[in-house]
Coordinates of C-alpha atoms in Angstrom, one line a residue:
Chain T
M1 CA 0.0 0.0 0.0
S2 CA 2.0 2.9 1.3
S3 CA 5.3 1.2 0.4
R4 CA 4.5 2.0 -3.3
V5 CA 5.7 5.5 -2.6
E6 CA 9.3 6.0 -3.2
I7 CA 10.9 7.2 0.1
L8 CA 14.1 8.5 -1.5
N9 CA 14.4 8.6 -5.2
D10 CA 17.6 8.2 -7.3
G11 CA 18.0 12.0 -7.5
G12 CA 18.2 12.1 -3.7
Y13 CA 14.8 13.7 -3.2
R14 CA 12.2 12.5 -0.7
S15 CA 8.5 12.1 -1.5
D16 CA 7.7 15.7 -0.5
G17 CA 10.6 17.2 -2.4
R18 CA 13.1 17.6 0.4
R19 CA 16.7 16.5 0.5
Q20 CA 17.9 13.9 3.0
Y21 CA 19.0 16.3 5.7
E22 CA 16.5 19.0 5.1
L23 CA 14.0 19.9 7.8
R24 CA 10.4 20.9 7.1
D25 CA 9.3 24.5 7.3
I26 CA 9.2 25.7 10.8
D27 CA 6.8 28.3 11.9
I28 CA 6.8 29.6 15.5
D29 CA 4.1 31.7 16.8
L30 CA 4.6 33.1 20.3
S31 CA 1.6 35.4 20.5
Q32 CA -0.7 35.6 23.5
Q33 CA -3.5 33.0 23.7
G34 CA -6.3 33.8 26.2
T35 CA -5.1 34.1 29.8
A36 CA -2.2 31.7 29.5
D37 CA 1.1 32.9 31.0
G38 CA 3.0 31.5 28.1
C39 CA 2.1 29.9 24.8
C40 CA 3.5 28.7 21.6
T41 CA 2.1 27.3 18.4
I42 CA 4.8 25.5 16.4
T43 CA 4.4 24.1 12.9
H44 CA 6.8 21.6 11.5
G45 CA 5.5 21.1 8.0
L46 CA 2.0 19.7 8.5
T47 CA 2.4 18.9 12.2
Q48 CA 1.0 21.6 14.4
V49 CA 1.1 21.7 18.2
L50 CA -0.2 24.4 20.5
V51 CA 1.2 24.5 24.0
T52 CA 0.0 26.8 26.8
V53 CA 1.7 27.2 30.1
F54 CA 0.0 28.4 33.3
G55 CA 2.1 29.1 36.4
P56 CA 4.1 29.0 38.5
K57 CA 1.0 29.3 40.7
E58 CA -0.1 28.0 44.0
A59 CA -0.7 24.3 43.7
K60 CA -4.3 23.2 43.5
M61 CA -3.9 19.9 45.3
R62 CA -2.3 20.3 48.7
S63 CA -1.4 16.6 48.7
Q64 CA 0.6 17.0 45.5
T65 CA 2.9 19.9 46.6
L66 CA 6.6 19.5 47.2
H67 CA 8.1 21.6 49.9
D68 CA 11.3 22.3 48.0
R69 CA 10.3 22.7 44.4
A70 CA 7.5 23.2 41.9
V71 CA 5.5 20.4 40.5
I72 CA 5.1 20.2 36.7
N73 CA 1.8 18.9 35.4
V74 CA 1.5 18.0 31.8
E75 CA -1.9 17.3 30.1
M76 CA -2.0 16.3 26.5
N77 CA -4.9 16.3 24.2
V78 CA -4.9 15.0 20.6
L79 CA -7.8 16.6 18.7
P80 CA -10.0 14.2 16.8
F81 CA -9.5 16.0 13.5
S82 CA -5.7 16.0 13.7
T83 CA -5.2 12.8 11.7
G84 CA -6.4 11.7 8.3
E85 CA -9.2 9.6 9.7
R86 CA -11.3 11.4 12.2
R87 CA -11.3 9.6 15.5
R88 CA -11.7 10.5 19.1
R89 CA -9.1 9.3 21.4
A90 CA -9.7 8.8 25.0
R91 CA -7.8 11.1 27.3
A92 CA -6.6 8.1 29.2
D93 CA -5.1 6.5 26.0
R94 CA -1.9 4.9 27.1
R95 CA 0.0 6.3 24.2
I96 CA -1.0 9.8 25.1
L97 CA -0.3 9.3 28.8
E98 CA 3.1 8.1 27.9
L99 CA 3.8 11.1 25.7
A100 CA 2.7 13.4 28.5
A101 CA 4.9 11.5 31.0
T102 CA 7.8 11.8 28.6
I103 CA 7.3 15.6 28.2
K104 CA 7.1 15.9 32.0
S105 CA 10.2 14.0 32.7
T106 CA 12.1 15.8 30.0
F107 CA 11.4 19.2 31.4
E108 CA 11.7 18.4 35.1
P109 CA 15.5 18.6 35.2
V110 CA 15.6 21.6 32.8
V111 CA 13.2 23.9 34.4
Q112 CA 14.6 25.4 37.6
T113 CA 11.8 24.2 39.8
T114 CA 13.7 24.8 43.0
L115 CA 13.0 28.5 42.6
Y116 CA 9.3 28.0 43.1
P117 CA 8.7 25.8 46.1
R118 CA 5.2 24.6 46.9
S119 CA 3.9 25.7 43.5
Q120 CA 2.7 24.1 40.3
I121 CA 3.4 24.7 36.6
D122 CA 0.7 23.5 34.3
I123 CA 1.5 22.6 30.7
F124 CA -1.3 21.9 28.3
V125 CA -0.4 20.3 25.0
Q126 CA -3.0 20.4 22.2
V127 CA -2.1 18.5 19.0
L128 CA -3.9 20.4 16.2
Q129 CA -2.5 18.5 13.2
Q130 CA -0.2 15.5 13.0
D131 CA 2.0 14.4 10.2
G132 CA 4.9 12.7 11.8
G133 CA 7.3 14.0 14.4
L134 CA 4.7 14.5 17.0
L135 CA 7.0 14.1 20.0
H136 CA 9.6 16.4 18.7
A137 CA 7.0 19.1 17.9
C138 CA 5.6 18.8 21.4
I139 CA 9.0 19.2 23.0
N140 CA 10.0 22.2 20.9
A141 CA 6.7 23.9 21.5
T142 CA 6.9 23.2 25.3
T143 CA 10.4 24.7 25.4
L144 CA 9.2 27.9 23.7
A145 CA 6.0 28.1 25.7
L146 CA 8.0 27.9 29.0
I147 CA 10.3 30.6 27.8
S148 CA 7.5 32.8 26.8
A149 CA 6.0 32.3 30.3
G150 CA 9.3 33.6 31.7
I151 CA 10.0 30.4 33.6
P152 CA 13.7 30.1 34.2
M153 CA 15.3 27.1 32.5
T154 CA 18.9 26.0 32.4
D155 CA 18.8 25.5 28.6
F156 CA 16.7 25.1 25.5
V157 CA 15.5 21.6 24.7
C158 CA 15.6 21.0 20.9
A159 CA 14.2 17.8 19.5
V160 CA 14.4 16.3 16.0
S161 CA 13.3 13.0 14.6
G162 CA 15.5 11.0 12.3
G163 CA 15.2 7.8 10.4
V164 CA 17.1 5.6 8.0
H165 CA 16.2 4.4 4.5
S166 CA 18.4 1.3 3.8
T167 CA 21.7 3.0 4.6
S168 CA 20.9 6.7 4.1
P169 CA 19.8 8.7 7.1
L170 CA 16.9 11.1 6.9
L171 CA 15.8 13.9 9.1
D172 CA 12.4 15.1 10.3
L173 CA 10.1 12.4 9.0
T174 CA 6.5 12.7 7.8
T175 CA 3.9 10.1 8.7
L176 CA 4.4 8.4 5.4
E177 CA 8.1 8.0 6.1
E178 CA 7.5 7.0 9.7
N179 CA 5.3 4.2 8.7
D180 CA 8.0 2.6 6.5
L181 CA 11.3 3.4 8.2
P182 CA 12.9 2.8 11.5
H183 CA 12.9 6.1 13.2
M184 CA 13.8 7.8 16.5
T185 CA 13.5 11.2 18.3
V186 CA 16.5 12.8 19.9
A187 CA 16.3 15.9 22.2
V188 CA 19.5 17.8 22.9
M189 CA 20.4 20.7 25.1
P190 CA 22.3 22.9 22.7
R191 CA 24.6 24.7 25.2
T192 CA 26.2 21.6 26.5
G193 CA 25.5 19.4 23.6
K194 CA 24.1 16.7 25.9
V195 CA 21.2 14.5 25.1
T196 CA 18.1 14.5 27.4
L197 CA 15.8 12.2 25.4
V198 CA 16.2 9.3 23.1
A199 CA 13.1 7.5 21.9
L200 CA 13.5 4.6 19.4
E201 CA 10.5 2.4 18.9
T202 CA 11.3 0.4 15.8
R203 CA 13.9 -2.2 15.0
L204 CA 17.2 -0.7 13.9
H205 CA 20.7 -2.1 13.7
V206 CA 23.2 -0.8 16.2
D207 CA 25.6 0.5 13.6
R208 CA 22.8 2.6 11.9
F209 CA 21.7 3.9 15.3
A210 CA 25.0 5.7 15.9
D211 CA 24.7 7.5 12.5
I212 CA 21.2 8.9 13.0
F213 CA 21.8 9.6 16.6
R214 CA 24.7 11.9 15.8
L215 CA 23.0 13.5 12.9
A216 CA 19.8 14.3 14.9
G217 CA 22.0 15.8 17.6
D218 CA 23.5 18.2 15.0
A219 CA 20.1 19.0 13.6
G220 CA 19.0 19.9 17.1
Q221 CA 21.7 22.6 17.2
A222 CA 20.5 24.0 13.9
L223 CA 16.9 24.1 15.2
H224 CA 18.2 25.9 18.3
K225 CA 19.2 28.9 16.2
E226 CA 15.7 29.1 14.7
M227 CA 14.0 28.8 18.1
K228 CA 16.3 31.5 19.6
R229 CA 15.7 33.8 16.7
A230 CA 11.9 33.5 17.3
V231 CA 12.3 34.2 21.0
K232 CA 14.5 37.2 20.3
S233 CA 12.2 38.7 17.7
R234 CA 9.2 38.3 20.0
A235 CA 11.1 39.9 22.9
T236 CA 12.2 42.8 20.7
R237 CA 8.6 43.4 19.7
L238 CA 7.4 43.4 23.3
V239 CA 10.2 45.7 24.4
G240 CA 9.4 48.0 21.4
A241 CA 5.7 48.1 22.4
M242 CA 6.7 48.9 26.0
E243 CA 9.0 51.8 25.0
T244 CA 6.2 53.5 23.0
G245 CA 3.8 53.1 25.9
M246 CA 6.3 54.5 28.5
K247 CA 7.1 57.7 26.7
P248 CA 7.1 60.6 29.2
P249 CA 3.9 62.6 28.9
M250 CA 4.2 65.7 26.9
G251 CA 1.8 68.6 27.0
G252 CA 0.2 70.9 24.4
A253 CA 0.7 70.4 20.8
D254 CA 3.1 67.6 21.4
A255 CA 0.4 65.4 22.7
F256 CA -1.2 65.3 19.2
E257 CA 2.1 64.4 17.7
R258 CA 2.7 61.7 20.1
D259 CA -0.3 59.8 19.0
V260 CA 1.0 59.7 15.5
V261 CA 4.4 58.5 16.7
M262 CA 2.7 55.7 18.6
E263 CA 0.7 54.6 15.7
D264 CA 3.9 54.5 13.6
K265 CA 5.7 52.4 16.1
M266 CA 2.8 50.1 16.7
S267 CA 2.5 48.9 13.1
F268 CA 5.1 46.2 13.0
Chain V
M1 CA -22.4 9.5 50.3
H2 CA -21.8 7.6 47.1
K3 CA -22.6 3.9 46.8
R4 CA -19.4 2.6 45.2
A5 CA -17.2 0.4 47.3
P6 CA -14.6 2.3 49.3
A7 CA -11.8 0.8 47.2
F8 CA -13.2 2.6 44.2
C9 CA -13.8 5.8 45.9
S10 CA -11.4 8.1 44.2
A11 CA -10.5 9.6 47.5
A12 CA -9.4 12.5 45.4
R13 CA -11.7 14.8 47.2
P14 CA -10.2 14.6 50.6
G15 CA -11.6 17.0 53.1
A16 CA -9.4 18.8 55.6
S17 CA -9.2 15.7 57.8
G18 CA -8.3 13.3 55.0
F19 CA -11.8 11.9 54.6
C20 CA -13.4 11.6 51.2
T21 CA -16.1 14.3 51.3
R22 CA -18.5 12.1 49.5
C23 CA -18.4 8.8 51.3
L24 CA -16.5 9.5 54.5
F25 CA -14.0 6.9 53.5
R26 CA -10.7 7.8 55.0
R27 CA -8.0 8.0 52.4
A28 CA -5.0 5.9 53.2
R29 CA -1.9 8.0 53.1
M30 CA -0.9 6.6 49.8
P31 CA 0.3 9.3 47.4
R32 CA 3.9 9.7 48.3
P33 CA 5.8 6.6 49.2
A34 CA 8.4 7.0 51.9
S35 CA 11.6 8.2 50.4
P36 CA 14.9 6.7 51.5
S37 CA 16.4 8.4 54.6
I38 CA 19.3 10.8 54.2
P39 CA 21.9 8.3 55.7
E40 CA 20.7 5.6 53.4
K41 CA 21.1 8.0 50.4
E42 CA 24.6 9.1 51.4
F43 CA 25.7 5.6 52.0
L44 CA 24.5 4.4 48.6
Y45 CA 26.1 7.4 46.8
S46 CA 29.4 7.1 48.6
S47 CA 29.6 3.4 48.0
L48 CA 28.7 3.8 44.4
K49 CA 31.5 6.3 44.1
Q50 CA 33.9 3.6 45.0
S51 CA 32.2 1.3 42.5
L52 CA 30.7 -0.8 45.2
R53 CA 27.0 -1.9 45.2
L54 CA 25.0 -2.8 48.2
D55 CA 24.3 -6.3 47.0
G56 CA 28.0 -7.0 46.1
R57 CA 27.6 -6.9 42.3
N58 CA 29.8 -5.0 39.9
L59 CA 28.4 -1.9 38.4
L60 CA 27.6 -3.5 35.1
E61 CA 26.5 -6.9 36.4
M62 CA 23.0 -8.2 36.2
R63 CA 21.4 -10.3 38.8
A64 CA 21.3 -13.8 37.3
P65 CA 17.8 -14.5 36.1
T66 CA 16.1 -17.6 37.4
L67 CA 13.6 -19.1 35.0
T68 CA 11.1 -21.6 36.3
F69 CA 8.8 -23.3 33.8
G70 CA 5.4 -24.5 34.9
P71 CA 3.8 -27.8 33.9
E72 CA 1.9 -26.1 31.0
L73 CA 3.7 -24.8 28.0
G74 CA 3.9 -21.0 28.0
W75 CA 4.0 -20.6 31.8
V76 CA 7.2 -19.0 33.0
E77 CA 8.2 -17.5 36.3
C78 CA 11.2 -15.2 36.0
A79 CA 13.1 -13.9 39.0
L80 CA 15.8 -11.3 39.1
G81 CA 16.9 -11.4 42.7
K82 CA 13.7 -10.7 44.7
T83 CA 11.8 -9.2 41.8
R84 CA 9.4 -11.9 40.5
V85 CA 7.1 -11.9 37.5
I86 CA 4.9 -14.7 36.1
A87 CA 4.1 -14.7 32.4
Q88 CA 1.6 -16.9 30.8
V89 CA 0.5 -17.4 27.2
D90 CA -2.7 -18.9 26.0
A91 CA -4.2 -19.1 22.5
K92 CA -7.7 -19.3 21.2
M93 CA -9.2 -19.2 17.8
V94 CA -11.1 -16.0 16.8
K95 CA -12.4 -14.3 13.7
P96 CA -9.9 -11.6 12.6
P97 CA -11.0 -7.9 12.4
P98 CA -12.0 -7.0 8.8
E99 CA -9.1 -4.6 8.3
R100 CA -6.4 -7.2 9.0
P101 CA -7.8 -10.5 7.7
L102 CA -4.4 -12.2 7.4
E103 CA -2.9 -11.5 10.8
G104 CA -3.2 -13.1 14.1
I105 CA -3.8 -11.0 17.2
I106 CA -1.5 -10.6 20.2
S107 CA -2.7 -8.9 23.3
I108 CA -0.7 -8.2 26.4
H109 CA -2.2 -7.8 29.8
S110 CA -0.1 -6.6 32.6
E111 CA -1.2 -6.7 36.2
L112 CA 0.6 -4.5 38.6
S113 CA -1.3 -4.8 41.8
P114 CA -0.3 -3.4 45.1
M115 CA 0.9 -6.9 45.9
A116 CA 4.1 -6.2 44.0
S117 CA 4.9 -3.1 45.9
S118 CA 3.0 -0.7 48.0
E119 CA 3.8 2.0 45.5
Y120 CA 1.4 0.6 43.0
D121 CA -2.1 1.9 43.6
S122 CA -5.1 -0.1 42.4
G123 CA -6.8 3.0 41.1
R124 CA -5.5 5.3 38.3
P125 CA -2.4 4.0 36.7
S126 CA 0.7 5.8 37.9
D127 CA 3.5 7.0 35.6
E128 CA 5.7 4.0 36.2
E129 CA 2.9 1.7 35.5
V130 CA 2.2 3.4 32.2
T131 CA 5.9 3.2 31.3
I132 CA 6.0 -0.5 32.1
T133 CA 2.9 -1.4 30.1
R134 CA 3.9 0.8 27.1
M135 CA 7.4 -0.7 27.1
L136 CA 6.1 -4.2 27.2
D137 CA 3.8 -3.4 24.3
K138 CA 6.7 -1.9 22.3
V139 CA 9.2 -4.6 23.1
L140 CA 6.9 -7.6 22.7
R141 CA 4.3 -6.5 20.2
R142 CA 5.5 -3.6 18.1
S143 CA 8.9 -4.9 17.4
D144 CA 7.4 -7.9 15.6
V145 CA 8.6 -10.6 17.9
V146 CA 6.0 -13.1 16.7
D147 CA 5.3 -13.6 13.1
K148 CA 1.6 -12.5 13.0
E149 CA 0.9 -13.9 9.6
S150 CA 1.9 -17.4 10.7
L151 CA -1.0 -17.1 13.2
C152 CA -3.5 -17.0 10.4
V153 CA -5.3 -20.3 9.9
L154 CA -8.0 -19.4 7.4
A155 CA -7.8 -15.9 5.8
G156 CA -10.6 -13.7 7.1
Q157 CA -12.2 -16.6 9.0
R158 CA -10.0 -18.0 11.7
V159 CA -6.8 -16.7 13.3
W160 CA -5.0 -17.4 16.6
H161 CA -5.4 -14.8 19.3
L162 CA -2.4 -15.0 21.7
R163 CA -3.0 -13.6 25.1
L164 CA 0.1 -12.9 27.2
T165 CA -0.7 -12.1 30.8
I166 CA 2.0 -10.7 33.0
H167 CA 1.6 -10.8 36.7
C168 CA 4.1 -8.8 38.8
L169 CA 4.5 -10.6 42.1
A170 CA 7.2 -8.7 43.8
D171 CA 9.1 -5.5 42.9
A172 CA 12.7 -5.4 44.3
G173 CA 13.8 -3.1 41.5
N174 CA 14.0 -3.3 37.7
M175 CA 10.5 -4.7 37.2
L176 CA 10.6 -3.7 33.6
D177 CA 13.5 -6.0 32.5
C178 CA 12.1 -8.9 34.5
A179 CA 8.7 -8.5 32.9
C180 CA 10.1 -8.3 29.4
L181 CA 12.3 -11.3 30.0
A182 CA 9.4 -13.3 31.4
G183 CA 7.2 -12.3 28.5
V184 CA 9.6 -13.1 25.8
V185 CA 10.6 -16.4 27.3
A186 CA 6.9 -17.4 27.7
L187 CA 6.4 -16.7 24.0
R188 CA 9.4 -18.9 23.2
H189 CA 8.2 -21.6 25.5
F190 CA 4.7 -21.7 24.3
R191 CA 3.5 -24.2 21.7
R192 CA 0.2 -23.9 20.0
P193 CA -2.0 -26.9 19.0
E194 CA -1.5 -28.2 15.5
V195 CA -4.4 -27.4 13.2
E196 CA -5.5 -28.9 10.0
V197 CA -7.5 -27.2 7.3
V198 CA -9.5 -29.1 4.7
G199 CA -11.5 -26.8 2.5
D200 CA -13.3 -24.5 5.0
E201 CA -13.1 -27.0 7.8
V202 CA -10.6 -26.3 10.6
T203 CA -9.6 -29.1 12.9
I204 CA -7.6 -28.4 16.1
H205 CA -5.7 -31.4 17.2
H206 CA -5.4 -31.9 20.9
P207 CA -1.7 -31.9 22.2
S208 CA -2.1 -35.6 23.0
E209 CA -2.9 -36.4 19.4
R210 CA -0.3 -34.4 17.5
A211 CA 2.7 -32.6 18.9
P212 CA 2.0 -28.9 19.4
V213 CA 4.1 -26.5 17.3
P214 CA 6.2 -23.6 18.6
L215 CA 5.4 -20.1 17.5
S216 CA 7.3 -18.7 14.6
M217 CA 9.3 -15.9 16.0
H218 CA 11.4 -13.2 14.2
H219 CA 13.7 -12.5 17.0
T220 CA 14.1 -12.5 20.8
P221 CA 14.6 -9.1 22.3
Y222 CA 15.9 -8.5 25.8
C223 CA 15.4 -5.3 27.8
L224 CA 18.3 -3.9 29.8
T225 CA 17.9 -0.9 32.1
F226 CA 20.7 1.4 33.2
A227 CA 20.4 3.8 36.1
Y228 CA 22.1 7.2 36.3
F229 CA 22.8 9.2 39.4
P230 CA 22.8 12.9 40.0
E231 CA 26.5 13.1 40.8
T232 CA 28.4 12.8 37.5
S233 CA 31.3 11.0 39.3
I234 CA 29.1 7.9 39.7
L235 CA 29.1 5.6 36.7
P236 CA 25.9 4.1 35.4
V237 CA 24.6 0.9 37.0
L238 CA 23.0 -2.0 35.1
D239 CA 19.9 -3.7 36.5
P240 CA 19.3 -1.3 39.4
S241 CA 17.9 -2.6 42.7
H242 CA 14.8 -0.9 44.2
L243 CA 16.9 1.5 46.3
E244 CA 19.1 2.4 43.4
E245 CA 16.1 3.0 41.2
T246 CA 14.5 5.4 43.6
L247 CA 17.7 7.3 44.2
S248 CA 18.6 7.4 40.5
A249 CA 18.3 10.6 38.4
G250 CA 17.3 8.9 35.2
L251 CA 16.9 5.5 33.6
L252 CA 18.0 4.4 30.1
S253 CA 16.2 1.3 28.9
I254 CA 17.5 -0.5 25.8
A255 CA 15.7 -3.5 24.3
L256 CA 17.7 -5.4 21.7
N257 CA 18.3 -8.9 20.4
A258 CA 21.4 -11.0 20.1
Q259 CA 21.7 -10.1 16.4
R260 CA 22.7 -6.5 17.4
E261 CA 19.3 -5.0 16.5
L262 CA 17.9 -2.4 18.7
C263 CA 14.2 -2.5 19.2
V264 CA 13.5 0.2 21.8
V265 CA 15.8 2.8 23.2
Q266 CA 14.2 4.9 25.8
K267 CA 15.6 7.7 27.8
A268 CA 12.9 10.0 28.9
G269 CA 14.4 13.0 30.7
G270 CA 16.6 12.6 33.7
V271 CA 20.2 13.7 33.7
P272 CA 21.4 14.8 30.3
L273 CA 24.1 12.6 28.9
A274 CA 26.8 13.1 26.4
P275 CA 26.2 11.4 23.0
D276 CA 29.3 9.3 23.3
E277 CA 28.2 8.1 26.7
I278 CA 24.9 6.8 25.2
L279 CA 26.7 5.1 22.4
R280 CA 29.0 3.5 24.9
I281 CA 26.1 2.1 26.9
V282 CA 24.5 0.8 23.8
G283 CA 27.7 -1.1 23.1
I284 CA 27.7 -2.6 26.6
A285 CA 24.0 -3.6 26.1
V286 CA 25.0 -5.5 23.0
D287 CA 27.3 -7.7 24.9
K288 CA 25.0 -8.2 27.8
A289 CA 22.1 -9.2 25.4
K290 CA 24.3 -11.9 23.9
E291 CA 25.1 -13.3 27.3
L292 CA 21.5 -13.2 28.3
D293 CA 20.5 -14.9 25.1
K294 CA 22.9 -17.8 25.8
T295 CA 21.5 -18.5 29.3
V296 CA 17.9 -18.3 28.1
E297 CA 18.5 -20.7 25.2
E298 CA 20.2 -23.1 27.6
R299 CA 17.3 -23.0 30.0
L300 CA 14.8 -23.5 27.2
K301 CA 16.7 -26.5 25.9
E302 CA 17.1 -28.0 29.3
D303 CA 13.4 -27.7 30.0
W304 CA 12.4 -29.1 26.6
A305 CA 14.7 -32.1 27.1
G306 CA 13.1 -32.8 30.5
R307 CA 9.5 -32.8 29.0
T308 CA 7.9 -35.8 27.5
V309 CA 5.5 -35.0 24.8
E310 CA 3.0 -37.8 24.4
V311 CA 2.0 -38.5 20.9
R312 CA -0.2 -41.5 20.5

């Protein structure tokens, strides 16, 4: 069925026209969503994930609080229209619970939870569309949402998926490729170059593993640049907006002029 | 007051005094298991720093697995030290689902009751429980251990449904590896009745009539878990005991077969590791899996030699 599609053709192109090591288009949107303290919508090709972060705030359940650090709570929801065939998944689906647990344990050592004792950080992950690389999109979105919430972290966490087609490694797989190839997700912390997460679920020879593993690590570094750029541009915008708002009040004829200046500056 | 039995009262609505506000069932003080004491912790860390383990093993030494086979085929008890797991396989004939008419069905049921350890609650599955069940599913089902097409008897009409039940009896650390080993050995040990198809007629021969046939298996994966500790001077430890597991700062589970094929590599969070370190651990796991494979094969052969299969 699906194996009729050529994964990698003789010219070195993949089914969606990418090269072997080419990542899909990344779109990062850090704009405000409702009352969330931080949020991020990330789009890797046709995979789209929205993460909202609430907190740090006082913990809801007293029994769950820790006296020396904050508790991270991850809830994940896969929307029924996110895949090709529409189907409603139970919230207690083991696969989703596992993904949520993976996200939680990935971020626990990275977020400086000790700064917020007896409190709670809620992370809500909504999967809007999926086309392969679900875990890596969720992790990247969570990193950015935590950053936009202003929660101190020791480093970014950048995740990329990789696979291998006979002997040639590929990066950032789509569903089509994931169904046919052995694949894995690797999350790196770019500053130290260390790996926080490795998830391989399909059979793969040890020798091939090392290739993809190193490649995905390097791709994580490239992704880091993109993520950092998004954070910086968002921060510059916010600072810009703050500057215009904080201009010292001027009287008389200047007041009229100020309005014009503000409008100029507000149109980004 | 709600009418459900107290055991099913979620007790998630505790009042100020710890009583469930709906049924006045007093919630047992379950949520947080007692953590090891500070001296215990210091002692473990300082001894590990000198490459000593509390049970006298080397850092990269597994507890030798003890495999006990039951009178039936496909009944295995596996013990790693005091961790004990029973795995049992049974097969029945069913009609396949229309979307997969040519494949047999394998289902895995894992039972983690509070009997294994007081940390397992009988209510909502905890994070560890989800991890264990999902890992069993990935290692034993998704990595294509059993050839599913060989379980098909009559396309679209009759296939074998294999049911693997895993009972965790005692948790003294590293339940996951023990459960995976028990599961995979049970599948190797199991033999299904011989069937005969004439036209649309399916005859199942009783084991006493015709010798039952072993399952056709693609490979035999073994799961190995390494524990990491917060202090970087401590080297990783294979097959962590319960205390080591609770005091660890991250686990790396690798499932692979003796043919050097990785099936699952799972490192979810925990201390970040250098890429070279992970590749080194994978290399160690390759050797360990080969050793484990040898012992398992020997035990299976021994058991089979001691069995008399009556064929009239």
